[in-house]
Coordinates of C-alpha atoms and ligand atoms in Angstrom, one line a residue:
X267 CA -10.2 83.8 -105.0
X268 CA -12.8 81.9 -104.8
X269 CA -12.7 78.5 -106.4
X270 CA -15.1 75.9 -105.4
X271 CA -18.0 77.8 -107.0
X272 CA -16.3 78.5 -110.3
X273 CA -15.0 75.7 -112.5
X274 CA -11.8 75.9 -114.7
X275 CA -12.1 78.1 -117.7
X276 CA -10.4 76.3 -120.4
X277 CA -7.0 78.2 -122.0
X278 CA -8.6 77.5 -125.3
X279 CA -12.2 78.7 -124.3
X280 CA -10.4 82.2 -123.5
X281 CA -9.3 81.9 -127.0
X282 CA -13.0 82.0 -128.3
X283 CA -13.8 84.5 -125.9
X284 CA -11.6 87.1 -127.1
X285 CA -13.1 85.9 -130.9
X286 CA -16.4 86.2 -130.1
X287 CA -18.3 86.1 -126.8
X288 CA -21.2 84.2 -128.1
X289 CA -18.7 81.6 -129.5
X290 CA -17.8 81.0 -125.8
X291 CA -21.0 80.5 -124.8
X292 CA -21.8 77.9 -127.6
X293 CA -19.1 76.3 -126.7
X294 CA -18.4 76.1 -123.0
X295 CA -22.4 77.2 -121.8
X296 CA -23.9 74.9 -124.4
X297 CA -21.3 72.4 -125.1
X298 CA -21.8 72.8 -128.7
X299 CA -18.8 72.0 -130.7
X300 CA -18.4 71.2 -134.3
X301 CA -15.5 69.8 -135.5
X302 CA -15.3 72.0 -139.4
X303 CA -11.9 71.7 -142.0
X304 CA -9.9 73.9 -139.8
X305 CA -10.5 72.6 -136.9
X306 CA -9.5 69.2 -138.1
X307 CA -6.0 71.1 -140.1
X308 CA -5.7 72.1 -136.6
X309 CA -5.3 69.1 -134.7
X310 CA -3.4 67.1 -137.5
X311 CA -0.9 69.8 -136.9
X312 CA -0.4 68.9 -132.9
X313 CA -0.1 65.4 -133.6
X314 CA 3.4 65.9 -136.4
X315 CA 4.7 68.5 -133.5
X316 CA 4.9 65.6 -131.3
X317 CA 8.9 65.4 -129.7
X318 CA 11.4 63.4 -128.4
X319 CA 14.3 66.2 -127.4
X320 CA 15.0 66.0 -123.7
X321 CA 14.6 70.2 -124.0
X322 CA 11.0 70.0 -125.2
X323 CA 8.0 68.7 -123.9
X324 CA 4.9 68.3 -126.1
X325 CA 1.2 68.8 -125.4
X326 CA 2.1 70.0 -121.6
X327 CA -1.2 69.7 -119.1
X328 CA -1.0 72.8 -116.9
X329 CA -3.6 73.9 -114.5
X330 CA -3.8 76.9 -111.5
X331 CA -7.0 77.2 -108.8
X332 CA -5.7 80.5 -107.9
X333 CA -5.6 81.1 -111.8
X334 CA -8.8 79.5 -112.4
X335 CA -7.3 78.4 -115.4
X336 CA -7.0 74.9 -117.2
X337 CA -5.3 74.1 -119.9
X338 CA -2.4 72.3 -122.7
X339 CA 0.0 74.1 -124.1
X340 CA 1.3 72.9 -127.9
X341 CA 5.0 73.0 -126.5
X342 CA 7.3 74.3 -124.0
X343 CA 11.0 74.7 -125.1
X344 CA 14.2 75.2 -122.8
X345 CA 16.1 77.9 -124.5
X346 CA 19.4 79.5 -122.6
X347 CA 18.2 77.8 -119.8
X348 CA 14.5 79.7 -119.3
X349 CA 11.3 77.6 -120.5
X350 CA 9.2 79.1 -123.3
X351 CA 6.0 78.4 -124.0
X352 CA 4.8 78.1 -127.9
X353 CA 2.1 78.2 -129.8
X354 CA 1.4 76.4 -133.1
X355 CA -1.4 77.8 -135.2
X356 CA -2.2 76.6 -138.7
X357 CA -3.0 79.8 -140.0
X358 CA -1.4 83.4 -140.9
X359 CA -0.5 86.1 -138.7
X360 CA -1.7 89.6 -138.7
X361 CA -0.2 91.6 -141.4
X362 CA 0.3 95.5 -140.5
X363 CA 1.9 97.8 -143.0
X364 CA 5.5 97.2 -141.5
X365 CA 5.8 94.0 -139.8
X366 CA 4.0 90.7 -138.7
X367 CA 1.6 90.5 -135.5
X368 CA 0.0 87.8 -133.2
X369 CA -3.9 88.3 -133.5
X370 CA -4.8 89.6 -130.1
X371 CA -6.6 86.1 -129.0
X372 CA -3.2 84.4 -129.9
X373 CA -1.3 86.5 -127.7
X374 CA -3.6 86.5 -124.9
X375 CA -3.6 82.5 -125.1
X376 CA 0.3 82.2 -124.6
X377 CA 0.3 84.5 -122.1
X378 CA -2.6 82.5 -120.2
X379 CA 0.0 79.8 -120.4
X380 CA 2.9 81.2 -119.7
X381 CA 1.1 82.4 -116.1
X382 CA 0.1 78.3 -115.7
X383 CA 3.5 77.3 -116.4
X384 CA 5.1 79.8 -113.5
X385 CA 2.9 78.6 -111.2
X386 CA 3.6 75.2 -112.4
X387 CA 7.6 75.6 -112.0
X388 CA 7.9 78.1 -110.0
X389 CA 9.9 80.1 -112.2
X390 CA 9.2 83.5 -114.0
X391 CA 8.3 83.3 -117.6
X392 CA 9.2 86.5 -119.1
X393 CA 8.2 85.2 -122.9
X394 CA 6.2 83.4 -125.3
X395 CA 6.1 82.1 -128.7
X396 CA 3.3 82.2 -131.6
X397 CA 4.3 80.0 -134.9
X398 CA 1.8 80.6 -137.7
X399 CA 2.7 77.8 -139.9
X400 CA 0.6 79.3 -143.4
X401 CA 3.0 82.2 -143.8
X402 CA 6.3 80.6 -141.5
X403 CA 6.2 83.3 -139.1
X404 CA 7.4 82.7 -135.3
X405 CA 6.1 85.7 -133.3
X406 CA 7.8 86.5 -129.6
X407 CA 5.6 87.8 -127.1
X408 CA 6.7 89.5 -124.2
X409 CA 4.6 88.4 -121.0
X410 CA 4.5 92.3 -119.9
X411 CA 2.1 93.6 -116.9
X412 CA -0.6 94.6 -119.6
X413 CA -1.1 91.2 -121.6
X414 CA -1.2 89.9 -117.9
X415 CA -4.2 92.3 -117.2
X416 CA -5.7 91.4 -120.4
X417 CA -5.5 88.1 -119.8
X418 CA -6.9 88.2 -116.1
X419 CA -9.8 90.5 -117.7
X420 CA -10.7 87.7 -119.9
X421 CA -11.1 85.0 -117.0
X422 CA -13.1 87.3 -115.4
X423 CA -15.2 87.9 -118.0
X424 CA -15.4 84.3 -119.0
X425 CA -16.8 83.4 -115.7
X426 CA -20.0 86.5 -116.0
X427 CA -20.7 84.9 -119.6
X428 CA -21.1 81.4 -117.6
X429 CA -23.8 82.6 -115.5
X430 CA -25.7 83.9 -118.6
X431 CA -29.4 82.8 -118.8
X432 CA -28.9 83.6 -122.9
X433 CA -26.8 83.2 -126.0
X434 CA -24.6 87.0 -126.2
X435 CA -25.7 88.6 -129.0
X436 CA -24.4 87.8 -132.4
X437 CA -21.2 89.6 -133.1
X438 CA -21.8 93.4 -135.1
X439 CA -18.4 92.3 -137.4
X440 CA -20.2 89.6 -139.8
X441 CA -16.7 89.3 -141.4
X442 CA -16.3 87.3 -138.5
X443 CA -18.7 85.0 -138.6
X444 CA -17.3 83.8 -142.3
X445 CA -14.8 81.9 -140.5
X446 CA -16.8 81.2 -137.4
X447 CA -17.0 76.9 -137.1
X448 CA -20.2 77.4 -135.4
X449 CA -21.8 80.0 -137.8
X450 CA -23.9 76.8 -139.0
X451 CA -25.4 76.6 -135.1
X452 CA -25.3 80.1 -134.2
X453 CA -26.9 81.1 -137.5
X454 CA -25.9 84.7 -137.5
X455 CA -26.8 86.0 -141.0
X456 CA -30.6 84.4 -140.7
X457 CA -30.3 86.5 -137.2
X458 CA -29.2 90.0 -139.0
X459 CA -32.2 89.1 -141.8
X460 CA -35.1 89.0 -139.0
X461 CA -33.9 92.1 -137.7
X462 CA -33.2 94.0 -140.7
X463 CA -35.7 92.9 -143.9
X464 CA -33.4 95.2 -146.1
X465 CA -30.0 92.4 -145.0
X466 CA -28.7 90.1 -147.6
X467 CA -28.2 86.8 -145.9
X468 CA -25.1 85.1 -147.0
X469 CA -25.3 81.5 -146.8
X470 CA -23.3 80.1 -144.2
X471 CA -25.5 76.8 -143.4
X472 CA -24.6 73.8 -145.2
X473 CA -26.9 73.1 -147.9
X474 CA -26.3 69.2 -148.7
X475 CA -26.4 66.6 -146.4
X476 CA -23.2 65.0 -145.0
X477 CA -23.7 61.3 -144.9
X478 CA -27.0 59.2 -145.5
X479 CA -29.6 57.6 -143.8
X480 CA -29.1 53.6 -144.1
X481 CA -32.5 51.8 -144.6
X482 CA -32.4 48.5 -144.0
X483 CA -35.8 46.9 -145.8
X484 CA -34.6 42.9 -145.3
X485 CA -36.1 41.0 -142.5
X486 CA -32.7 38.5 -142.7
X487 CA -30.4 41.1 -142.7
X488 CA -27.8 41.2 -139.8
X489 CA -25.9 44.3 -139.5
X490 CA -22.9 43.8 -137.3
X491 CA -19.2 46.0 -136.5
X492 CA -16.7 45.0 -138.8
X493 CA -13.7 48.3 -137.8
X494 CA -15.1 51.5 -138.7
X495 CA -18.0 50.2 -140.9
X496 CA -21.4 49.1 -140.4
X497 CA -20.9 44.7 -142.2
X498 CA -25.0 44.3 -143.7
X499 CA -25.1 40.5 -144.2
X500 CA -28.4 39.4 -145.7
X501 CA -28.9 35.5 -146.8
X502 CA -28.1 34.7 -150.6
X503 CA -26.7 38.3 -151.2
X504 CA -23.2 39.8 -151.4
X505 CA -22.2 41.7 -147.9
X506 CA -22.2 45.4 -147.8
X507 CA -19.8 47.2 -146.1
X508 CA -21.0 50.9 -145.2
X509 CA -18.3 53.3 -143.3
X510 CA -19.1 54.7 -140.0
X511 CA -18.7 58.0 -141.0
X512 CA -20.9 58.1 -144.5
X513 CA -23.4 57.3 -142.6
X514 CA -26.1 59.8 -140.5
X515 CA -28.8 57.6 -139.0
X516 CA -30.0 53.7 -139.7
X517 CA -33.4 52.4 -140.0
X518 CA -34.5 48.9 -139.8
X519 CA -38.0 48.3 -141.2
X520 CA -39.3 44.9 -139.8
X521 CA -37.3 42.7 -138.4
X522 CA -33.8 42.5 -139.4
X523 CA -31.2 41.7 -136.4
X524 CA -28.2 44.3 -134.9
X525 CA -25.5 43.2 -132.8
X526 CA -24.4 45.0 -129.4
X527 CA -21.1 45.9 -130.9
X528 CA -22.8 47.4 -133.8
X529 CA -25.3 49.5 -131.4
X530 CA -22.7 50.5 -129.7
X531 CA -20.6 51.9 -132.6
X532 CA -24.2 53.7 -133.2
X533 CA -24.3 55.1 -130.7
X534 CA -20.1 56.1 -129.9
X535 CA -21.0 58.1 -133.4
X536 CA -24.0 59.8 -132.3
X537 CA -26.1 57.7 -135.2
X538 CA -29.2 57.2 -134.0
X539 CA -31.0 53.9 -135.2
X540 CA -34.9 53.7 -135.7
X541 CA -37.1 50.7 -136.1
X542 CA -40.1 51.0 -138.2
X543 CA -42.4 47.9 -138.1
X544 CA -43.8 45.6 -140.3
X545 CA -47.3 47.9 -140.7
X546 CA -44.7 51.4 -141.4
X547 CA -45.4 52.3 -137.8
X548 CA -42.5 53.9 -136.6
X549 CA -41.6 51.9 -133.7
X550 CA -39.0 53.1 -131.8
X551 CA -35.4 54.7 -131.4
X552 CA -31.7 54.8 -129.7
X553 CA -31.1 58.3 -129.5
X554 CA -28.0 59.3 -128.3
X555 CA -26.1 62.9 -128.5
X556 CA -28.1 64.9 -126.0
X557 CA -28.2 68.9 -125.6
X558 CA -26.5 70.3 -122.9
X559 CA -29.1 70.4 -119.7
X560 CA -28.9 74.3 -119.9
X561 CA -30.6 74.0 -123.4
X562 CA -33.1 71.5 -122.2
X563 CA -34.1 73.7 -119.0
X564 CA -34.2 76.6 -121.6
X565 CA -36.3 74.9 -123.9
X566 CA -38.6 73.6 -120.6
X567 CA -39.2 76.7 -119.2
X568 CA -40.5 78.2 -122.2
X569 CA -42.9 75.3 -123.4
X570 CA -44.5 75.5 -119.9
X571 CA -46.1 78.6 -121.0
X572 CA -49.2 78.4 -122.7
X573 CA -49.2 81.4 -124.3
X574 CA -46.2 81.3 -125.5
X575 CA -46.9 77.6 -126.9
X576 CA -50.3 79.3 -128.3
X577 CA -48.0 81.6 -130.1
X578 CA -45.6 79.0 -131.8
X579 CA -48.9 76.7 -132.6
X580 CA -50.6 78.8 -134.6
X581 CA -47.6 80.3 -136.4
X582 CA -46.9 75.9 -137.1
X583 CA -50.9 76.1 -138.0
X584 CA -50.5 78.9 -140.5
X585 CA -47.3 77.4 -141.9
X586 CA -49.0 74.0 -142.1
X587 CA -52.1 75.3 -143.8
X588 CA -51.5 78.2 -146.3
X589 CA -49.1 75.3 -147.5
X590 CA -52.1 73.0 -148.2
X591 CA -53.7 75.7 -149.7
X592 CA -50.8 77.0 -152.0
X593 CA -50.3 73.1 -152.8
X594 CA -54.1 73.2 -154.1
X595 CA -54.0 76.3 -156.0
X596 CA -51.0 75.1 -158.0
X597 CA -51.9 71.1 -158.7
X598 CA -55.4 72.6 -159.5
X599 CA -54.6 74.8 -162.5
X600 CA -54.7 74.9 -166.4
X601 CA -54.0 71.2 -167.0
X602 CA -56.0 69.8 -164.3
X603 CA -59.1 72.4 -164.4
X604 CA -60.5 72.7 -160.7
X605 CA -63.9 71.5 -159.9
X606 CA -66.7 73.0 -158.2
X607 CA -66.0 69.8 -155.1
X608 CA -62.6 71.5 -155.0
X609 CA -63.0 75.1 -155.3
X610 CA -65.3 74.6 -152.3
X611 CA -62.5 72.9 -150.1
X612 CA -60.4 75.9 -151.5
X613 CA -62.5 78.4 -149.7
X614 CA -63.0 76.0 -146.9
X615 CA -59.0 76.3 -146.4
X616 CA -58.9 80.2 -146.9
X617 CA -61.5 80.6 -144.1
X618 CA -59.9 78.4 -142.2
X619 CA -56.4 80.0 -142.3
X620 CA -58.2 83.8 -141.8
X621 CA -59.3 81.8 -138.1
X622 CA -56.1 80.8 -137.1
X623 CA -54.8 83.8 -136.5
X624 CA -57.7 84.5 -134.5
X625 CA -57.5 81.1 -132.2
X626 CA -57.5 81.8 -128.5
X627 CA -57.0 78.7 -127.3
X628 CA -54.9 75.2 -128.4
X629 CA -58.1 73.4 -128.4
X630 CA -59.9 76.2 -131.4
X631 CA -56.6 76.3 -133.3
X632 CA -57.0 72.3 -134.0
X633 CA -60.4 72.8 -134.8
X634 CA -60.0 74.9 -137.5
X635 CA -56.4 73.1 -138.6
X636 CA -58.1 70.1 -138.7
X637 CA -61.2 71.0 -140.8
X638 CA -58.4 72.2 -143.2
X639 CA -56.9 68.9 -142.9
X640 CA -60.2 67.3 -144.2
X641 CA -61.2 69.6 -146.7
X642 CA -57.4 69.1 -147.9
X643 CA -57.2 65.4 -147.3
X644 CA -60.5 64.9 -149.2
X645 CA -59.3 66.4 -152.0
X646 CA -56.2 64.0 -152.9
X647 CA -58.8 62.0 -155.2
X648 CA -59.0 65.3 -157.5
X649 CA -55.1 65.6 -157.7
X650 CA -55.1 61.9 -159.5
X651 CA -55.6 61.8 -163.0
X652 CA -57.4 60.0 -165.0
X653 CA -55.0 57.1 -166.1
X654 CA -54.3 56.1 -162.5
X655 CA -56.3 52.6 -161.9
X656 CA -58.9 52.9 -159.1
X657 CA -56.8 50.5 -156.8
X658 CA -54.6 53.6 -156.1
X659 CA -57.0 56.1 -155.0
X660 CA -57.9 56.9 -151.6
X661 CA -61.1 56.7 -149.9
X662 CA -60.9 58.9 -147.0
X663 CA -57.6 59.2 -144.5
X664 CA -57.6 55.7 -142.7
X665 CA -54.7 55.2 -140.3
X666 CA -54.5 52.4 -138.2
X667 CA -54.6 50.2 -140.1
X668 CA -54.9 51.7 -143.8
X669 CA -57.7 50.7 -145.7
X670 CA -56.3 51.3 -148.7
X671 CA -53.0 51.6 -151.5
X672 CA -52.7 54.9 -150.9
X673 CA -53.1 55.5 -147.3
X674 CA -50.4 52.6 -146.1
X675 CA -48.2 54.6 -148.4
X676 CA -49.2 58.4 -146.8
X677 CA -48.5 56.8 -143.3
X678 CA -45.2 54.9 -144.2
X679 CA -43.8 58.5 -145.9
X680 CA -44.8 60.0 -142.7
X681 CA -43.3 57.7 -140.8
X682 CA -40.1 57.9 -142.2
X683 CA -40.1 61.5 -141.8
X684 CA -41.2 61.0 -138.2
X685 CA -38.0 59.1 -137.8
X686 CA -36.3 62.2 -140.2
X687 CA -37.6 65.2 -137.8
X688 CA -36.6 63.1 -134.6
X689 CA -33.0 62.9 -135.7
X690 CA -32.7 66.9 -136.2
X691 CA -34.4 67.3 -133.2
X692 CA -31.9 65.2 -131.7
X693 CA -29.0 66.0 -133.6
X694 CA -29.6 70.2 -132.9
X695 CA -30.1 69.2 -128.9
X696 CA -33.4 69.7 -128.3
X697 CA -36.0 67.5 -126.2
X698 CA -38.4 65.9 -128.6
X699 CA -40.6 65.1 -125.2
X700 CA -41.1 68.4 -124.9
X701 CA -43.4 70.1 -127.5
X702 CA -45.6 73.0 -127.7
X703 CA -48.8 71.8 -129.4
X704 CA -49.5 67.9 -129.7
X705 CA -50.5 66.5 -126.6
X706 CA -48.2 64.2 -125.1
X707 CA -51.3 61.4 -125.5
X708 CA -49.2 58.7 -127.3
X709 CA -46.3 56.8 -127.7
X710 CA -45.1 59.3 -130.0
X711 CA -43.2 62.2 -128.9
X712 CA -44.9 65.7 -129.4
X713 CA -42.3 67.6 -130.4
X714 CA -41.6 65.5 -133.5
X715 CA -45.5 65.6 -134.0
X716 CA -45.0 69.4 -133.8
X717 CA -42.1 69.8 -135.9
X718 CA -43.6 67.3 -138.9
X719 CA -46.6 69.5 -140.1
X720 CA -44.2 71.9 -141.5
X721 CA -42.8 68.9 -143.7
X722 CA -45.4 66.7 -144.5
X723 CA -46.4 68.2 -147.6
X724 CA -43.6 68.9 -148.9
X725 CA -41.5 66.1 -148.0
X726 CA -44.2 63.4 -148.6
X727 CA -47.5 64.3 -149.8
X728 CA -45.9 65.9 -153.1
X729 CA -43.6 63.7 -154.4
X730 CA -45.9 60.8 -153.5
X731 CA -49.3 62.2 -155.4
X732 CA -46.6 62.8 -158.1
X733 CA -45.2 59.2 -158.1
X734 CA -49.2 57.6 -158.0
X735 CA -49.5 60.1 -161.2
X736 CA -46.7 58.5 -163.0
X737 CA -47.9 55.0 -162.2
X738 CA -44.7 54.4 -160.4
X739 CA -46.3 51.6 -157.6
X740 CA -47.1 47.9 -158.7
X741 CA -50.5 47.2 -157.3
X742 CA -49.9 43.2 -157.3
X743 CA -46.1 43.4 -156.1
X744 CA -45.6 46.7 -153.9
X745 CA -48.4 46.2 -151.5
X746 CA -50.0 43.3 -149.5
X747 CA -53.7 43.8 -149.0
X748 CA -56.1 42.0 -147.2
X749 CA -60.0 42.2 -146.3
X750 CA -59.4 44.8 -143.7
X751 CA -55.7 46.3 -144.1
X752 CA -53.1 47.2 -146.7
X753 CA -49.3 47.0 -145.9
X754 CA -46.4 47.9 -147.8
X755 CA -44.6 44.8 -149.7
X756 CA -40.8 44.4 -148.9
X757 CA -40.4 45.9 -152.7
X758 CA -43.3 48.7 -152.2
X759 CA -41.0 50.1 -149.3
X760 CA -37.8 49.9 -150.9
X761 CA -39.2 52.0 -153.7
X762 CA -41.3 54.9 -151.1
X763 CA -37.9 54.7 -149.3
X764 CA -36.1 55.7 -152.6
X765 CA -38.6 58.3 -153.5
X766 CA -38.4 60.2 -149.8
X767 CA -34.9 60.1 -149.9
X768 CA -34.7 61.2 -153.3
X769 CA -36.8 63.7 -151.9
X770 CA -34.5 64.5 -149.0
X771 CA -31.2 65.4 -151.3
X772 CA -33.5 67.9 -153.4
X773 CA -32.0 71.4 -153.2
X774 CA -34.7 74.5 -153.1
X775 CA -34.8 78.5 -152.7
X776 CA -36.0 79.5 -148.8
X777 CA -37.9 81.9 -150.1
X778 CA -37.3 83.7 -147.0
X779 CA -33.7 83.7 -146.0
X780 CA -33.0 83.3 -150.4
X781 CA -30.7 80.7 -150.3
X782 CA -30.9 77.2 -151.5
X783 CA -30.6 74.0 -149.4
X784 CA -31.8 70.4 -149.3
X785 CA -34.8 69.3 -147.7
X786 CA -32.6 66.9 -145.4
X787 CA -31.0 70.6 -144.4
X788 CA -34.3 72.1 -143.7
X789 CA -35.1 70.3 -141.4
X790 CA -32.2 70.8 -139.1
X791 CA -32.9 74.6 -140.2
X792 CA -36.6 75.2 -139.1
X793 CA -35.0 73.3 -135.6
X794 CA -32.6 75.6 -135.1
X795 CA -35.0 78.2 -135.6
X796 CA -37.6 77.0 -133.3
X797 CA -35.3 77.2 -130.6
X798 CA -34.2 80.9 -131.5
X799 CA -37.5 81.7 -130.4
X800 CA -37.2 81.3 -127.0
X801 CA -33.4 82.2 -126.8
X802 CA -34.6 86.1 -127.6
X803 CA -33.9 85.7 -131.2
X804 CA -37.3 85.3 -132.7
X805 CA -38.8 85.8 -136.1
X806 CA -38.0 83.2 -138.9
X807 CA -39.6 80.0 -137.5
X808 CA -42.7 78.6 -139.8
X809 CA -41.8 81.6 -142.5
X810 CA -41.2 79.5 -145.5
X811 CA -43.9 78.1 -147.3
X812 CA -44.3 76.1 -150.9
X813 CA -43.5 78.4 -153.5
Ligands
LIG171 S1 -21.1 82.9 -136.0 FE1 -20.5 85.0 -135.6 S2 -21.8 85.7 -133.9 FE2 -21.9 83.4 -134.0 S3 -20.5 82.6 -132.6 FE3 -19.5 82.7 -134.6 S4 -18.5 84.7 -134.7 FE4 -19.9 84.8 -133.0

């Protein structure tokens, strides 16, 4: 057998094999592995079987090169003199109409050790155990010639999936996928939906977010380790203690101070910390939690084609503008009558959206997105009503710096949801260097640039023309405004910060896939389903728009 060009397959790899072959590729290909409810009952089970008796040996490392096989076995037990290997799983066995059974993967499993463990000792192993601790069952399972052969099978087959340029395709038992720890990765019932319009997607992506984004808005602060929390210390106010775990990304606006140890805990966790600066520039990043270099090649080789970057742009460009254009239609209706300026831009944006489809080139699709972009942009005035003072309404899109109330806070929103689309990007295992339609021409990275158009309505634009209707911004106290700039106040960016995360935790219908999720969700959503469409799995990316 040839060894030095085939790694170990894991014991528990042949496990997920026999489950699902996709779930092996995730897993072992991809190196994708989420850590869901069971998975933790799972281990919190092999930690209480730990042992002292002199005839049982716990959480046995056993490996073979003529096996190809690696692996640790719960328990081995000396009974009558002959070792047996066991198995401890947390759930139920298989229930036929006269007795209990091992599920096939189980008994394959034991068997896979009870081959390591001859080797091992030298000795013949004629029998192993399965304990399924939900319904108290202990199943024997004789290590016959076929469960050897089925066993072999599977590490055969486990080294073809390996060389796999592509994800297997999604299992055709979607009962399986219900219990699946990687369905929220794998994304199986969004798969069966762009295949088959007539399929009822069952929700198996998480809809809220699991921790929060820490902002940290005081230039004194110090955040520092303290354990398993994040210590904030700012001067003259009470400490705030944050656990590690509550918490999915920090940002420090200005200049607040972080120690090494604290960085480090960052970045042991996978948070990645962003630092916006003083002007709401978004400044830079520690990004840790990479893809798996498979994924990144993947994702390489198909963003060096330009036609197929042509493809994904102007779906993004469709996406980005029938949004602006649904987005006018419904702030311009009986209560806010539309006006001749604005029916214009209207029709500006439809002919503008019938081109896109049409674009040949990168280069056309921006001219036409971007003349929707003005004809939208110029139009922000018209959404404002009456009562809001002049102070707060823009004159044009001015970036660098802004010119005005409005505009410093349109580019601090979007650069908080810069900092917001880096960490899904990051966070799913994508490159955010590599994009497919923003040129790499700044400091910012394009696939983030890419990935934000589909957002910034939505996620920023809306809720902020809503909050400048509801007078919600202090011109004196939330800003700081000179001749030739306006920056957000200290208190003007705690209160944008509250109103984008607010934002963020707000649940709505995909009006494609009909299920509900956050924002904060989406996100990681439309990432996952950008990368589907180079995997051979196209078809949902850029569907959903503003209802
Ligand atoms: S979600 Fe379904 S198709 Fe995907 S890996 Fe899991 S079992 Fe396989």
């Amino acid at each position: 057998m040839n060894t030095t060009r085939h790694p170990l397959v894991r014991v528990m790899a042949l496990h997920a094999l026999l489950y699902c072959e996709r779930l092996f590729y995730l897993e072992e290909v991809e190196e994708i592995r989420l850590a869901d409810a069971a998975v933790f009952a799972g281990r919190s089970l092999h930690v209480d079987l730990a042992s002292e008796k002199a005839s049982e040996k716990t959480e046995v490392d056993l490996s073979s090169d003529s096996l190809g096989l690696v692996g640790r076995c719960d328990i081995i037990r000396m009974i009558n003199g002959i070792w047996i290997p066991y198995e401890h799983k947390k759930g139920r066995s298989k229930k036929t109409a006269i007795n209990s059974e091992a599920w096939p993967p189980d008994s394959v499993q034991v068997t896979a050790y009870a081959m390591l463990l001859e080797e091992q000792l030298g000795v013949q192993v004629n029998e192993g155990r399965i304990r399924y601790h939900e319904d108290n069952v202990t199943i024997s399972i004789p290590i016959d010639e076929d469960r050897r052969s089925l066993a072999l099978a599977a590490i055969a087959r486990a080294r073809e999936i390996r060389d796999l340029p592509n994800r297997p395709p999604i299992t055709t038992n979607d009962r399986m996928c219900l219990r699946c720890s990687l369905s929220p990765v794998c994304l199986p019932e969004e798969d069966r939906a762009a295949k088959n319009p007539e399929w009822e997607p069952v929700r198996l992506f998480p809809p809220d977010r699991e921790g929060r984004t820490v902002h940290v808005v005081d230039f004194s602060a110090v955040i520092r380790r303290a354990g398993d929390q994040l210590l904030i210390q700012v001067k003259g106010k009470d400490d705030v203690n944050i656990p590690i775990n509550d918490v999915d990304s920090l940002v420090l606006h200005g200049y607040p101070q972080i120690t090494t140890q604290a960085l480090h805990q960052c970045a042991f966790n996978n948070i990645p910390v962003h630092w916006i600066s003083t002007g709401g520039r978004y400044a830079a990043g520690l990004l840790s939690g990479a893809g798996s270099v498979q994924r990144r090649i993947r994702q390489f080789k198909a963003l060096s084609d330009p036609r197929f970057c042509l493809q994904l742009a102007k779906k993004l460009g469709a996406a980005k503008v029938e949004t602006q254009l649904k987005y006018l239609l419904r702030a311009t209706s009986a209560d806010n009558p539309r006006t001749a300026s604005c029916a214009l831009a209207i029709n500006n944006i439809r002919s503008c959206l019938k081109s896109i489809s049409h674009a040949e080139s990168a280069d056309e699709l921006r001219g036409h997105e971007g003349g929707a972009a003005r004809a939208y942009f110029d139009m922000f005035p018209e959404l404002l009503k009456d009562r809001v003072p002049p102070e707060m309404v823009p004159s044009g899109r001015s970036r660098r710096p802004p010119l005005d109330r409005f505009n410093a806070l349109l580019s601090f929103g979007y650069s908080l949801l810069y900092q917001s689309v880096l960490t899904a990007i990051v966070s799913v295992g994508l490159d955010p260097a590599i994009g497919f339609y923003h040129t790499p021409r700044s400091s910012a990275y394009p696939l983030v640039m890419d990935l934000m158009e589909l957002f910034r309505i939505a996620l920023w634009d809306i809720p902020l023309i809503g909050s400048v209707n509801r007078l919600q911004w202090d011109i004196a106290v939330d800003f700081q405004a000179t001749r030739t700039k306006v920056w957000m106040s200290s208190e003007g960016r705690k209160k944008a910060i509250r109103i984008y995360e607010t934002r963020l935790e707000e649940k709505w219908k995909h009006p494609v896939l009909d299920y509900s999720l956050s924002y904060f969700r989406t996100l990681e959503l439309e990432t996952r389903l950008l990368e589907k469409e180079w995997t051979g799995e196209t078809g949902l990316f850029a569907k959903a728009r503003l209802r």
